[in-house]
Amino acid sequence: MVADQLELSFGGLLRRLRAEAKLTQEELAEAAGVSPRSVSDLERGINRTAHKETALLLSDALSLAGPVRALFVAAARGRGPAAAVLVAWGDTTPGAFAAAPTRALPRSIACFTGREAELDRLLGAVDNVAAAGPVAGIHAIDGMAGAGKTTFAVHAAHKLAPYFPDGHYFLPLHAHTPGQRPVEPADALASLLLTAGLIAGQIPSGLEARAARWRDHVADKKILLLLDDAAGQEQVRPLLPGTAGSLVLITSRRRLSALEDAEVISLGTLPRDDAVALLARLSCRPDLKSVTGPAEEITRLCGYLPLAIGILAGQLRHHPARTAADMAAQLAAARDRLAMMQAENLSVAAAFGMSYQNLTMSQQRLFHRLGLVPGPSVDAYAAAALDDISLDEARSDLDGLYDQNLVTEPASGRYQLHDLLREHARTLATADDPADSDAAVGRVLDYYLHAAAAAGRHFAPWTAAYDRPLTGRVPPHVPDLSTLGQAADWLETERPNLHAAVDYAAVRAWPVHATRIPHAMSDFLLAHGHWDQASALHQTALTMARQAGDRAGEADALNELGILRTQTGDYPAAAVNLSGALALYRDLGDRAGEAGVLNRLGIMHAHTSEYPAAVACHQQALDLARELGDRRGQASALNNIGLPQQMSGDYPAAVASHRQALDLARELGNQRGVAYALNALGCVEQLTGDYHSAATSQQQALALFCDLGEQIGQAYALNDLGVVQRLTKDYPAASASHQRAFKLFFDLGNRLGQAEALNNLGELSAETSDSNDARQHHTQALAIARSIGVPLEEARALEGLGHSYLQDRNPHEAVAHLRQALTIYQRIGAPAAQRVQETLRHLGL
């Protein structure tokens, strides 16, 4: 009988009381003044709860009074157990219930899937409870709506139940039950005491008295208490046992950070494989167990959220004619995915809506607007710009959203919306004034533009190129970007958001943001190896600038694309881009832009061994930098002038250029400039036989490049350091340096660097008497050099091949390759021509 009463529903209670009163449904309805259909629906469980007015009318018709009447009304409204009414009505003695421990856990589901790590933590709670000292073990299980907190807690509770022989209690606290208010702590205590076997007359009035009675009842007992869907710590604190030996599991959408001594388990979304397994089990479709195909697509579009997966699995189970492929396609094409994720009284959107209702007005407004933000995450600065509030207000509101599990914090101070929550936020934002929403997004785009420009200045070799005034609102709150390290960290962190901002601006025809943000990021992206992203951004910028008639933006984009194409060895395209940019800058009278693009043209000419043209471009750039008073630009131009000087054999001039650049960079505190000048100076020192100084310069340059996170610089320094190591007979170190350099060049897509590293490896192999290995490296270098048109590396590869054939005593092939190398060296004016001529003379030619 006890078990029957504990499982009693309100419908069953109403039917039993009506039968005791010897009334038909129609007679009870007439006496209460309600419709027979209402009584029937309640008894059959179609309506599980009743309105307060209906409950009062029914209690009067059944002649209920005193505590029984109050408990009946509470049960009718879902705020208390139906069994308690029978206990009070029948004046059942406490001993009848005390004789057997309470077993009130809901049933666990057979298809529970995943959460192994979290389960292991909870199953270890038995040992923790024993070692907890004078307090009960408490585990607060939080997570976003639909994460499966209750399912997980019930499943764990059943596994833990054997360790708690004195009773298992389950109490819904209804923080997020539609149509119900959260259970008051005093009412919750009454329900627990009634479930434990006390009769109504034994339950004291008042919160403190009931809490004391509950603590007394469970003192020295080993019970398991599951409090489901808590609103906050103030709701659950009075319900906690006061002595050791018991375990309390609390589920809540809110992070119960104020609950002392509670172990926290935060449930996120499911891993992909577990999500697919859950879909297959709930849909009863074993063919969906594969982690590829439609099952993976469905779970991905569900954001791996258990509630969403369960609803769609139910649709597949009850509609066997529907295929998973069709469902995946419908989800992918849906403008409102959340509309598909509902069944009977279950709805993902409704679950999110209940969490949203717990927010303050300012938190609700920020939540709306977060759905509009381009990019995967925000920090307090972006949120402050978005919502036009102070930094402190932004942090407070973001923390409020985090506490309610409406955003996650994947890294300190960075907040992210789940995909479905983002969609829900966007839906809510459609009810806002469109002008307000546009203004909010405009503010955050202005923030990204101004902050990116401030950070990008640290990486630009020409300060004058960043002196152009920015449009848009100056954000009142911007992080400290005064050092290169701060700027690098911010740009790396914000890269996905900045890219998304550019794409958003392009789609909505906001050309200023679509062109200026890529320009601000360009030198950082180049230095840190994000070349594919840079190419995509500059193509977008070029398209938008041309559509808007923004000739300055078009010139910037062409310049940046030319730089990238120079780095990847596409010199014909680079020449077209850079020449187009130069013409536009000159037409606009933009002297800073002209100087910058001349510098880049000089680098391109140096790569293709057109040394006089390279020197001329760099000299013009230097003159313009001096005219503009751009000392950083002067340092860059001086260092670049030295490169063709050293390649053509004018070593004294090259040393002078590099030392001037180094001194100026040090004076300006420009660490990037110092690193590049040291690297270039080290090359000249190696060419003039000063190996000790060369090694020191390259090691210093490498250390700086590593500190700066500059991958292309690291590759240059490693490759050049390897040459010095080879010349000083440190062959293992040389091999390691060249191999590391080649990998960096390969990962970056720098084909000239790959050819240089391969030729260096070939020369190293030749010195260590491995002619086959040398020939292999030089053959690869020759193919790359010819494909991109770099004569110097082509000649180096041919010379190396010639020496490998000499080692193998094949003079015919050796002479053929050496003569080809000599022709190229002589054509480009390289000093190596003299070396090859001497080799041929030794061969008697």
mmCIF file of N, CA, C and O in Angstrom, residues 105 122 152-162 168 224 226 249:
data_model
loop_
_atom_site.group_PDB
_atom_site.id
_atom_site.type_symbol
_atom_site.label_atom_id
_atom_site.label_comp_id
_atom_site.label_asym_id
_atom_site.label_seq_id
_atom_site.Cartn_x
_atom_site.Cartn_y
_atom_site.Cartn_z
ATOM 1 N N LEU A 105 12.700 7.516 -5.942
ATOM 2 C CA LEU A 105 13.366 7.970 -7.162
ATOM 3 C C LEU A 105 12.513 7.670 -8.387
ATOM 4 O O LEU A 105 11.910 6.594 -8.484
ATOM 5 N N LEU A 122 30.570 11.177 -9.903
ATOM 6 C CA LEU A 122 29.476 11.002 -8.946
ATOM 7 C C LEU A 122 29.560 9.658 -8.239
ATOM 8 O O LEU A 122 29.262 9.556 -7.050
ATOM 9 N N PHE A 152 20.484 12.602 -16.202
ATOM 10 C CA PHE A 152 21.791 12.208 -15.680
ATOM 11 C C PHE A 152 21.737 11.976 -14.175
ATOM 12 O O PHE A 152 22.250 10.970 -13.658
ATOM 13 N N ALA A 153 21.116 12.908 -13.443
ATOM 14 C CA ALA A 153 21.078 12.800 -11.988
ATOM 15 C C ALA A 153 20.285 11.573 -11.541
ATOM 16 O O ALA A 153 20.683 10.872 -10.595
ATOM 17 N N VAL A 154 19.159 11.299 -12.180
ATOM 18 C CA VAL A 154 18.355 10.128 -11.825
ATOM 19 C C VAL A 154 19.126 8.845 -12.118
ATOM 20 O O VAL A 154 19.141 7.898 -11.323
ATOM 21 N N HIS A 155 19.779 8.809 -13.288
ATOM 22 C CA HIS A 155 20.571 7.630 -13.650
ATOM 23 C C HIS A 155 21.670 7.381 -12.610
ATOM 24 O O HIS A 155 21.866 6.254 -12.149
ATOM 25 N N ALA A 156 22.372 8.461 -12.244
ATOM 26 C CA ALA A 156 23.426 8.327 -11.236
ATOM 27 C C ALA A 156 22.851 7.929 -9.885
ATOM 28 O O ALA A 156 23.438 7.114 -9.161
ATOM 29 N N ALA A 157 21.701 8.508 -9.525
ATOM 30 C CA ALA A 157 21.093 8.217 -8.227
ATOM 31 C C ALA A 157 20.755 6.739 -8.100
ATOM 32 O O ALA A 157 20.947 6.137 -7.033
ATOM 33 N N HIS A 158 20.251 6.127 -9.162
ATOM 34 C CA HIS A 158 19.934 4.698 -9.104
ATOM 35 C C HIS A 158 21.197 3.858 -8.892
ATOM 36 O O HIS A 158 21.162 2.845 -8.191
ATOM 37 N N LYS A 159 22.302 4.277 -9.491
ATOM 38 C CA LYS A 159 23.546 3.539 -9.291
ATOM 39 C C LYS A 159 24.085 3.720 -7.866
ATOM 40 O O LYS A 159 24.725 2.828 -7.302
ATOM 41 N N LEU A 160 23.830 4.897 -7.293
ATOM 42 C CA LEU A 160 24.315 5.194 -5.947
ATOM 43 C C LEU A 160 23.380 4.692 -4.842
ATOM 44 O O LEU A 160 23.791 4.569 -3.687
ATOM 45 N N ALA A 161 22.126 4.403 -5.193
ATOM 46 C CA ALA A 161 21.103 4.105 -4.194
ATOM 47 C C ALA A 161 21.484 2.998 -3.213
ATOM 48 O O ALA A 161 21.211 3.120 -2.001
ATOM 49 N N PRO A 162 22.121 1.913 -3.652
ATOM 50 C CA PRO A 162 22.427 0.841 -2.685
ATOM 51 C C PRO A 162 23.313 1.280 -1.518
ATOM 52 O O PRO A 162 23.343 0.621 -0.481
ATOM 53 N N HIS A 168 15.625 7.148 -0.252
ATOM 54 C CA HIS A 168 15.979 7.837 -1.486
ATOM 55 C C HIS A 168 14.837 8.796 -1.801
ATOM 56 O O HIS A 168 13.702 8.369 -2.027
ATOM 57 N N LEU A 224 19.791 9.443 0.324
ATOM 58 C CA LEU A 224 20.145 10.084 -0.935
ATOM 59 C C LEU A 224 18.997 11.021 -1.287
ATOM 60 O O LEU A 224 17.845 10.588 -1.406
ATOM 61 N N LEU A 226 17.639 13.823 -3.973
ATOM 62 C CA LEU A 226 17.779 14.433 -5.301
ATOM 63 C C LEU A 226 16.801 15.591 -5.409
ATOM 64 O O LEU A 226 15.573 15.391 -5.422
ATOM 65 N N LEU A 249 22.089 15.414 -4.354
ATOM 66 C CA LEU A 249 22.295 15.791 -5.754
ATOM 67 C C LEU A 249 21.307 16.904 -6.082
ATOM 68 O O LEU A 249 20.112 16.763 -5.842
#
